[in-house]
mmCIF file of C-alpha atoms in Angstrom:
data_model
loop_
_atom_site.group_PDB
_atom_site.id
_atom_site.type_symbol
_atom_site.label_atom_id
_atom_site.label_comp_id
_atom_site.label_asym_id
_atom_site.label_seq_id
_atom_site.Cartn_x
_atom_site.Cartn_y
_atom_site.Cartn_z
ATOM 1 C CA MET G 734 28.890 -3.018 19.497
ATOM 2 C CA ASN G 735 29.022 -5.473 16.185
ATOM 3 C CA ARG G 736 27.671 -8.028 18.221
ATOM 4 C CA THR G 737 24.579 -6.180 19.544
ATOM 5 C CA LYS G 738 23.357 -6.169 15.903
ATOM 6 C CA ALA G 739 23.132 -10.027 16.461
ATOM 7 C CA LEU G 740 20.086 -9.056 19.153
ATOM 8 C CA PRO G 741 17.312 -8.287 17.144
ATOM 9 C CA VAL G 742 17.901 -11.288 14.805
ATOM 10 C CA ALA G 743 18.235 -14.001 17.558
ATOM 11 C CA ALA G 744 15.417 -12.466 19.299
ATOM 12 C CA VAL G 745 13.746 -13.763 16.067
ATOM 13 C CA ALA G 746 15.345 -16.890 15.660
ATOM 14 C CA LEU G 747 14.953 -18.458 18.818
ATOM 15 C CA CYS G 748 11.269 -18.148 18.363
ATOM 16 C CA ILE G 749 11.435 -21.486 16.409
ATOM 17 C CA PRO G 750 12.643 -23.754 18.518
ATOM 18 C CA GLY G 751 10.499 -22.110 21.133
ATOM 19 C CA VAL G 752 7.459 -22.508 19.611
ATOM 20 C CA ALA G 753 8.182 -26.255 19.124
ATOM 21 C CA LEU G 754 8.743 -27.131 22.500
ATOM 22 C CA ARG G 755 6.206 -24.842 23.525
ATOM 23 C CA ALA G 756 3.529 -27.072 20.974
ATOM 24 C CA LEU G 757 5.169 -30.042 22.432
ATOM 25 C CA HIS G 758 4.398 -28.831 25.867
ATOM 26 C CA VAL G 759 1.017 -28.422 25.420
ATOM 27 C CA LEU G 760 0.501 -31.538 23.713
ATOM 28 C CA HIS G 761 2.214 -34.171 26.059
ATOM 29 C CA GLY G 762 2.132 -32.275 30.015
ATOM 30 C CA PHE G 763 -1.392 -32.351 30.977
ATOM 31 C CA ASP G 764 -3.381 -35.538 31.677
ATOM 32 C CA ILE G 765 -6.442 -36.270 29.299
ATOM 33 C CA ALA G 766 -8.565 -37.017 32.208
ATOM 34 C CA ASN G 767 -8.573 -33.280 33.879
ATOM 35 C CA ASN G 768 -6.586 -31.308 31.977
ATOM 36 C CA LEU G 769 -3.924 -31.105 34.983
ATOM 37 C CA PRO G 770 -0.264 -30.765 34.179
ATOM 38 C CA ILE G 771 1.787 -34.438 34.813
ATOM 39 C CA ALA G 772 4.401 -34.223 36.963
ATOM 40 C CA GLY G 773 7.776 -35.000 35.442
ATOM 41 C CA ASP G 774 7.047 -33.654 32.032
ATOM 42 C CA PRO G 775 10.380 -33.221 30.519
ATOM 43 C CA TRP G 776 8.951 -30.406 27.847
ATOM 44 C CA VAL G 777 8.103 -28.023 30.315
ATOM 45 C CA TRP G 778 11.827 -28.147 31.341
ATOM 46 C CA TYR G 779 13.210 -28.062 27.895
ATOM 47 C CA LEU G 780 11.057 -25.022 27.092
ATOM 48 C CA ALA G 781 12.103 -23.335 30.366
ATOM 49 C CA GLY G 782 15.771 -24.483 29.983
ATOM 50 C CA LEU G 783 15.870 -22.769 26.197
ATOM 51 C CA LEU G 784 14.097 -19.253 27.723
ATOM 52 C CA ALA G 785 16.822 -19.460 30.496
ATOM 53 C CA ALA G 786 19.449 -20.131 28.072
ATOM 54 C CA SER G 787 18.247 -17.323 25.752
ATOM 55 C CA ALA G 788 17.845 -14.812 28.174
ATOM 56 C CA VAL G 789 21.589 -15.173 29.146
ATOM 57 C CA VAL G 790 22.591 -14.436 25.389
ATOM 58 C CA TYR G 791 20.599 -11.649 25.374
ATOM 59 C CA ALA G 792 22.101 -10.093 28.437
ATOM 60 C CA VAL G 793 25.294 -10.502 26.711
ATOM 61 C CA LEU G 794 24.668 -8.848 23.304
ATOM 62 C CA ALA G 795 22.765 -6.059 24.918
ATOM 63 C CA ALA G 796 25.585 -5.099 27.440
ATOM 64 C CA PRO G 797 27.531 -2.760 24.967
ATOM 65 C CA LEU G 798 24.371 -0.698 25.179
ATOM 66 C CA ARG G 799 24.869 0.700 28.408
ATOM 67 C CA ARG G 800 27.426 2.937 26.498
ATOM 68 C CA LEU G 801 24.617 4.723 25.244
ATOM 69 C CA LYS G 802 22.714 5.682 28.664
ATOM 70 C CA LYS G 803 23.852 9.192 28.513
ATOM 71 C CA THR G 804 23.064 9.432 24.317
ATOM 72 C CA PRO G 805 19.567 11.702 23.573
ATOM 73 C CA PHE G 806 16.713 9.636 22.417
ATOM 74 C CA GLU G 807 16.352 10.882 19.088
ATOM 75 C CA GLN G 808 20.124 9.171 18.465
ATOM 76 C CA ILE G 809 19.338 6.165 19.849
ATOM 77 C CA LEU G 810 15.725 5.874 18.390
ATOM 78 C CA GLY G 811 15.560 8.369 16.063
ATOM 79 C CA THR G 812 14.932 7.180 12.463
ATOM 80 C CA GLN G 813 12.852 7.737 9.178
ATOM 81 C CA SER G 814 12.882 4.151 8.160
ATOM 82 C CA PRO G 815 10.085 2.936 5.949
ATOM 83 C CA GLY G 816 10.857 -0.438 6.925
ATOM 84 C CA PHE G 817 10.361 0.578 10.803
ATOM 85 C CA ARG G 818 7.303 2.727 10.133
ATOM 86 C CA MET G 819 5.797 0.040 8.193
ATOM 87 C CA ALA G 820 6.327 -2.059 11.229
ATOM 88 C CA ALA G 821 5.257 -0.056 13.553
ATOM 89 C CA VAL G 822 1.972 0.764 11.270
ATOM 90 C CA ILE G 823 1.079 -2.718 10.995
ATOM 91 C CA ALA G 824 1.948 -3.498 14.949
ATOM 92 C CA GLY G 825 -0.555 -0.160 15.816
ATOM 93 C CA LEU G 826 -3.167 -1.782 12.840
ATOM 94 C CA LEU G 827 -2.943 -5.352 14.792
ATOM 95 C CA LEU G 828 -3.531 -3.883 18.111
ATOM 96 C CA PHE G 829 -6.818 -1.453 17.243
ATOM 97 C CA ALA G 830 -8.491 -4.119 15.149
ATOM 98 C CA GLY G 831 -7.911 -6.695 17.884
ATOM 99 C CA GLY G 832 -9.012 -4.245 20.571
ATOM 100 C CA LEU G 833 -12.242 -3.621 18.662
ATOM 101 C CA PHE G 834 -12.531 -7.459 18.475
ATOM 102 C CA TYR G 835 -12.106 -8.047 21.840
ATOM 103 C CA LEU G 836 -14.591 -5.157 23.286
ATOM 104 C CA TYR G 837 -17.090 -7.407 20.714
ATOM 105 C CA LEU G 838 -16.357 -10.507 22.277
ATOM 106 C CA THR G 839 -16.621 -9.005 25.819
ATOM 107 C CA ILE G 840 -20.017 -7.424 24.862
ATOM 108 C CA THR G 841 -21.210 -10.827 22.875
ATOM 109 C CA THR G 842 -19.658 -13.208 25.135
ATOM 110 C CA VAL G 843 -21.547 -14.389 28.528
ATOM 111 C CA GLU G 844 -19.597 -15.898 31.120
ATOM 112 C CA GLU G 845 -20.847 -17.696 34.161
ATOM 113 C CA ASP G 846 -20.069 -16.115 37.581
ATOM 114 C CA ALA G 847 -18.244 -13.098 35.783
ATOM 115 C CA ALA G 848 -18.307 -10.218 38.399
ATOM 116 C CA GLY G 849 -19.328 -6.787 37.032
ATOM 117 C CA TRP G 850 -16.416 -5.105 37.699
ATOM 118 C CA ALA G 851 -14.118 -7.951 35.526
ATOM 119 C CA ARG G 852 -16.310 -7.170 32.464
ATOM 120 C CA ALA G 853 -15.923 -3.388 32.942
ATOM 121 C CA LEU G 854 -11.859 -3.872 33.394
ATOM 122 C CA GLU G 855 -11.963 -5.713 30.338
ATOM 123 C CA ILE G 856 -14.065 -3.085 28.130
ATOM 124 C CA VAL G 857 -11.563 -0.552 29.294
ATOM 125 C CA TYR G 858 -8.924 -2.691 28.571
ATOM 126 C CA SER G 859 -10.267 -2.810 24.986
ATOM 127 C CA ALA G 860 -10.307 0.557 24.707
ATOM 128 C CA VAL G 861 -7.011 0.948 25.656
ATOM 129 C CA THR G 862 -5.608 -1.686 23.320
ATOM 130 C CA VAL G 863 -7.247 0.555 20.348
ATOM 131 C CA LEU G 864 -5.742 3.498 21.693
ATOM 132 C CA CYS G 865 -2.108 2.061 22.273
ATOM 133 C CA GLY G 866 -2.608 0.987 18.305
ATOM 134 C CA VAL G 867 -3.369 4.661 17.345
ATOM 135 C CA CYS G 868 -0.372 6.125 19.498
ATOM 136 C CA MET G 869 2.102 3.520 17.994
ATOM 137 C CA ILE G 870 1.406 4.803 14.384
ATOM 138 C CA ALA G 871 1.692 7.881 16.119
ATOM 139 C CA LEU G 872 4.971 7.434 17.861
ATOM 140 C CA ALA G 873 6.655 6.204 14.284
ATOM 141 C CA LYS G 874 5.995 9.116 12.775
ATOM 142 C CA ALA G 875 7.401 11.410 15.997
ATOM 143 C CA GLN G 876 10.610 9.026 16.259
ATOM 144 C CA GLY G 877 11.561 10.527 12.680
ATOM 145 C CA SER G 878 11.476 14.171 14.192
ATOM 146 C CA PRO G 879 13.014 15.852 17.400
ATOM 147 C CA ILE G 880 10.821 14.539 20.015
ATOM 148 C CA THR G 881 8.584 16.880 21.977
ATOM 149 C CA GLU G 882 6.941 17.106 25.151
ATOM 150 C CA LYS G 883 3.695 15.966 23.197
ATOM 151 C CA SER G 884 5.090 13.354 21.422
ATOM 152 C CA ALA G 885 6.742 11.727 24.664
ATOM 153 C CA MET G 886 3.603 11.042 26.004
ATOM 154 C CA LEU G 887 3.066 8.502 23.225
ATOM 155 C CA THR G 888 5.207 6.488 24.802
ATOM 156 C CA LEU G 889 3.139 6.258 28.174
ATOM 157 C CA VAL G 890 -0.061 4.731 26.215
ATOM 158 C CA PRO G 891 1.974 1.412 25.591
ATOM 159 C CA LEU G 892 2.794 1.330 28.915
ATOM 160 C CA LEU G 893 -0.392 1.406 30.232
ATOM 161 C CA TRP G 894 -1.696 -1.099 27.916
ATOM 162 C CA SER G 895 0.676 -3.602 28.878
ATOM 163 C CA CYS G 896 0.364 -3.293 32.643
ATOM 164 C CA LEU G 897 -3.888 -3.792 31.629
ATOM 165 C CA HIS G 898 -2.702 -6.166 29.607
ATOM 166 C CA LEU G 899 -1.069 -8.420 32.434
ATOM 167 C CA LEU G 900 -3.876 -7.449 34.855
ATOM 168 C CA VAL G 901 -6.581 -8.836 32.507
ATOM 169 C CA ASN G 902 -4.599 -11.833 31.744
ATOM 170 C CA TYR G 903 -3.707 -12.757 35.221
ATOM 171 C CA ARG G 904 -7.323 -12.035 36.676
ATOM 172 C CA MET G 905 -8.798 -14.488 33.914
ATOM 173 C CA THR G 906 -6.433 -17.533 34.957
ATOM 174 C CA CYS G 907 -5.094 -16.887 38.364
ATOM 175 C CA VAL G 908 -8.105 -18.974 39.496
ATOM 176 C CA ASP G 909 -8.125 -21.731 36.932
ATOM 177 C CA PRO G 910 -7.039 -25.144 38.216
ATOM 178 C CA LYS G 911 -4.693 -25.249 34.836
ATOM 179 C CA LEU G 912 -2.717 -22.027 35.827
ATOM 180 C CA ALA G 913 0.277 -23.990 35.157
ATOM 181 C CA SER G 914 -0.713 -24.256 31.092
ATOM 182 C CA PHE G 915 -0.637 -20.062 31.436
ATOM 183 C CA ALA G 916 2.498 -19.457 33.570
ATOM 184 C CA PHE G 917 4.749 -19.133 30.086
ATOM 185 C CA GLY G 918 2.393 -16.545 28.995
ATOM 186 C CA LEU G 919 2.232 -14.726 32.030
ATOM 187 C CA VAL G 920 6.107 -14.316 32.538
ATOM 188 C CA ALA G 921 5.751 -13.187 28.905
ATOM 189 C CA ASP G 922 3.562 -10.347 29.961
ATOM 190 C CA VAL G 923 5.665 -9.368 32.857
ATOM 191 C CA MET G 924 8.561 -8.822 30.240
ATOM 192 C CA LEU G 925 6.614 -6.774 28.137
ATOM 193 C CA VAL G 926 5.550 -4.718 30.886
ATOM 194 C CA LEU G 927 9.010 -3.903 31.599
ATOM 195 C CA ALA G 928 10.235 -3.542 28.187
ATOM 196 C CA PHE G 929 7.394 -0.340 27.402
ATOM 197 C CA TYR G 930 8.790 0.790 30.899
ATOM 198 C CA HIS G 931 11.923 1.197 29.633
ATOM 199 C CA LEU G 932 10.980 2.528 26.608
ATOM 200 C CA ALA G 933 8.801 5.144 28.231
ATOM 201 C CA ARG G 934 11.993 5.809 30.527
ATOM 202 C CA LEU G 935 14.106 7.206 27.629
ATOM 203 C CA LEU G 936 12.439 10.211 27.904
ATOM 204 C CA TYR G 937 10.899 10.024 31.338
ATOM 205 C CA GLY G 938 13.798 8.799 33.665
ATOM 206 C CA LYS G 939 17.207 7.635 33.404
ATOM 207 C CA PRO G 940 17.772 6.022 30.032
ATOM 208 C CA ARG G 941 18.929 2.192 30.474
ATOM 209 C CA PRO G 942 19.126 1.112 26.814
ATOM 210 C CA ALA G 943 20.582 -2.336 27.631
ATOM 211 C CA ALA G 944 17.334 -3.002 29.589
ATOM 212 C CA LEU G 945 15.289 -1.921 26.774
ATOM 213 C CA ALA G 946 16.812 -4.043 24.425
ATOM 214 C CA PHE G 947 17.279 -7.156 26.569
ATOM 215 C CA PHE G 948 13.557 -7.030 28.007
ATOM 216 C CA SER G 949 12.360 -6.287 24.218
ATOM 217 C CA ALA G 950 14.353 -9.406 23.131
ATOM 218 C CA VAL G 951 12.809 -11.685 25.923
ATOM 219 C CA SER G 952 9.493 -10.434 24.941
ATOM 220 C CA ILE G 953 9.601 -11.229 21.566
ATOM 221 C CA THR G 954 11.009 -14.925 22.187
ATOM 222 C CA MET G 955 8.457 -15.488 24.377
ATOM 223 C CA SER G 956 5.212 -13.710 23.627
ATOM 224 C CA ALA G 957 5.872 -15.727 19.945
ATOM 225 C CA SER G 958 7.023 -18.995 21.583
ATOM 226 C CA ASP G 959 3.864 -18.886 23.473
ATOM 227 C CA ILE G 960 1.296 -18.567 21.405
ATOM 228 C CA GLY G 961 3.052 -20.016 18.578
ATOM 229 C CA GLY G 962 3.263 -22.904 20.357
ATOM 230 C CA ILE G 963 -0.373 -23.375 21.112
ATOM 231 C CA GLY G 964 -1.501 -22.861 17.755
ATOM 232 C CA LEU G 965 0.911 -25.050 16.134
ATOM 233 C CA SER G 966 -0.422 -27.839 19.374
ATOM 234 C CA CYS G 967 -4.210 -27.206 17.762
ATOM 235 C CA LEU G 968 -2.704 -27.942 14.092
ATOM 236 C CA MET G 969 -1.089 -31.173 15.488
ATOM 237 C CA GLY G 970 -4.277 -32.170 17.000
ATOM 238 C CA GLY G 971 -4.749 -29.522 20.003
ATOM 239 C CA GLY G 972 -4.283 -31.658 22.793
ATOM 240 C CA THR G 973 -6.468 -31.578 26.100
ATOM 241 C CA LEU G 974 -6.861 -28.137 26.689
ATOM 242 C CA ASP G 975 -9.481 -25.981 25.963
ATOM 243 C CA TRP G 976 -8.282 -22.438 24.527
ATOM 244 C CA SER G 977 -10.696 -19.726 24.764
ATOM 245 C CA ALA G 978 -11.363 -17.383 21.769
ATOM 246 C CA LYS G 979 -10.112 -13.865 24.406
ATOM 247 C CA MET G 980 -7.061 -16.053 25.551
ATOM 248 C CA LEU G 981 -5.958 -16.671 22.111
ATOM 249 C CA LEU G 982 -6.665 -13.026 21.043
ATOM 250 C CA ARG G 983 -4.652 -11.519 24.307
ATOM 251 C CA GLY G 984 -1.868 -13.488 23.339
ATOM 252 C CA SER G 985 -1.769 -12.608 19.309
ATOM 253 C CA LEU G 986 -1.943 -9.021 20.975
ATOM 254 C CA SER G 987 0.963 -9.993 22.852
ATOM 255 C CA VAL G 988 2.714 -10.770 19.770
ATOM 256 C CA ALA G 989 1.646 -7.832 17.849
ATOM 257 C CA ALA G 990 3.063 -5.219 20.474
ATOM 258 C CA CYS G 991 6.192 -7.308 19.883
ATOM 259 C CA VAL G 992 6.236 -6.172 16.285
ATOM 260 C CA LEU G 993 6.566 -2.441 17.408
ATOM 261 C CA LEU G 994 9.254 -3.754 20.068
ATOM 262 C CA ALA G 995 11.292 -5.777 17.246
ATOM 263 C CA ALA G 996 11.541 -2.898 14.814
ATOM 264 C CA GLU G 997 12.472 -0.384 18.365
ATOM 265 C CA LEU G 998 15.079 -3.325 18.604
ATOM 266 C CA ALA G 999 16.573 -3.061 15.534
ATOM 267 C CA ILE G 1000 17.417 0.521 15.195
ATOM 268 C CA LEU G 1001 18.448 0.706 18.803
ATOM 269 C CA CYS G 1002 21.198 -1.962 17.736
ATOM 270 C CA SER G 1003 21.560 -0.816 14.403
ATOM 271 C CA SER G 1004 24.799 0.600 13.455
ATOM 272 C CA HIS G 1005 23.978 4.157 13.760
ATOM 273 C CA ALA G 1006 23.181 3.620 17.416
ATOM 274 C CA ALA G 1007 26.578 4.894 18.794
ATOM 275 C CA PRO G 1008 27.548 7.004 21.793
ATOM 276 C CA ALA G 1009 27.107 10.898 21.121
ATOM 277 C CA GLN G 1010 30.830 12.503 20.757
ATOM 278 C CA GLU G 1011 31.979 15.599 22.357
ATOM 279 C CA HIS G 1012 33.289 18.115 20.073
ATOM 280 C CA ILE G 1013 36.519 18.710 20.925
ATOM 281 C CA PRO G 1014 37.850 22.320 19.392
ATOM 282 C CA THR G 1015 40.934 22.159 17.384
ATOM 283 C CA ALA G 1016 43.778 24.820 17.468
ATOM 284 C CA GLN G 1017 43.179 27.255 14.230
ATOM 285 C CA PRO G 1018 46.584 28.181 12.234
ATOM 286 C CA GLU G 1019 47.555 31.826 12.673
#
């Protein structure tokens, strides 16, 4: 299990080259005249190669966790670590504040040709984001004690939020001719859904700790690389693309959710996460 301890470190460390390559892709991969992708741009392949290689590394590092699939949730993710609780609270507060700000932007921003149902969807998304932030904070507290049926439901709200997050992001970008500029972010959102799905699956299905670790690590690297690269490109001159405030906020919310996944990943891969051992009675001397 020793190599598994390197998984959280690798997931965070590989964000650094990911951010740099994403920034270079944004700066040099699109035509100044029409903002469309430039054919033959090498940076998109460098970034895709890095993400593919990191996924292979994560799969190898997460493989030993398959031994934990019959281990109770409390032994896999149960913790009273102050560091874990602090990370979960930070993630929850960021989502809570981000949800309120997204609601403000939705109400005050007028979008041309925006359908009424799309506006309603964004309002629902904002409310669920706020609720998800509250549930993340409550989940951190629940993981320090035996899980009950009520506390287990706390894992379902982040899953619902991640699905809405993907739906809203796709709805906002699917008809944009610059879809290629959003592709990495959309794939990161899919990984986010799968990570929260496997978190809930620990309590509501057949546990797959290795899959939880893998998708959490991929989500962390992809989400941070995407929004971090966009931010870095803005500092380096902005490139040719025009990023809306809502799009940037949704990317930031992905990273906020990944803070919780990173904390869960650290607990999952820590030294105490070992398979439960059966008690073998020994003969007592007469």
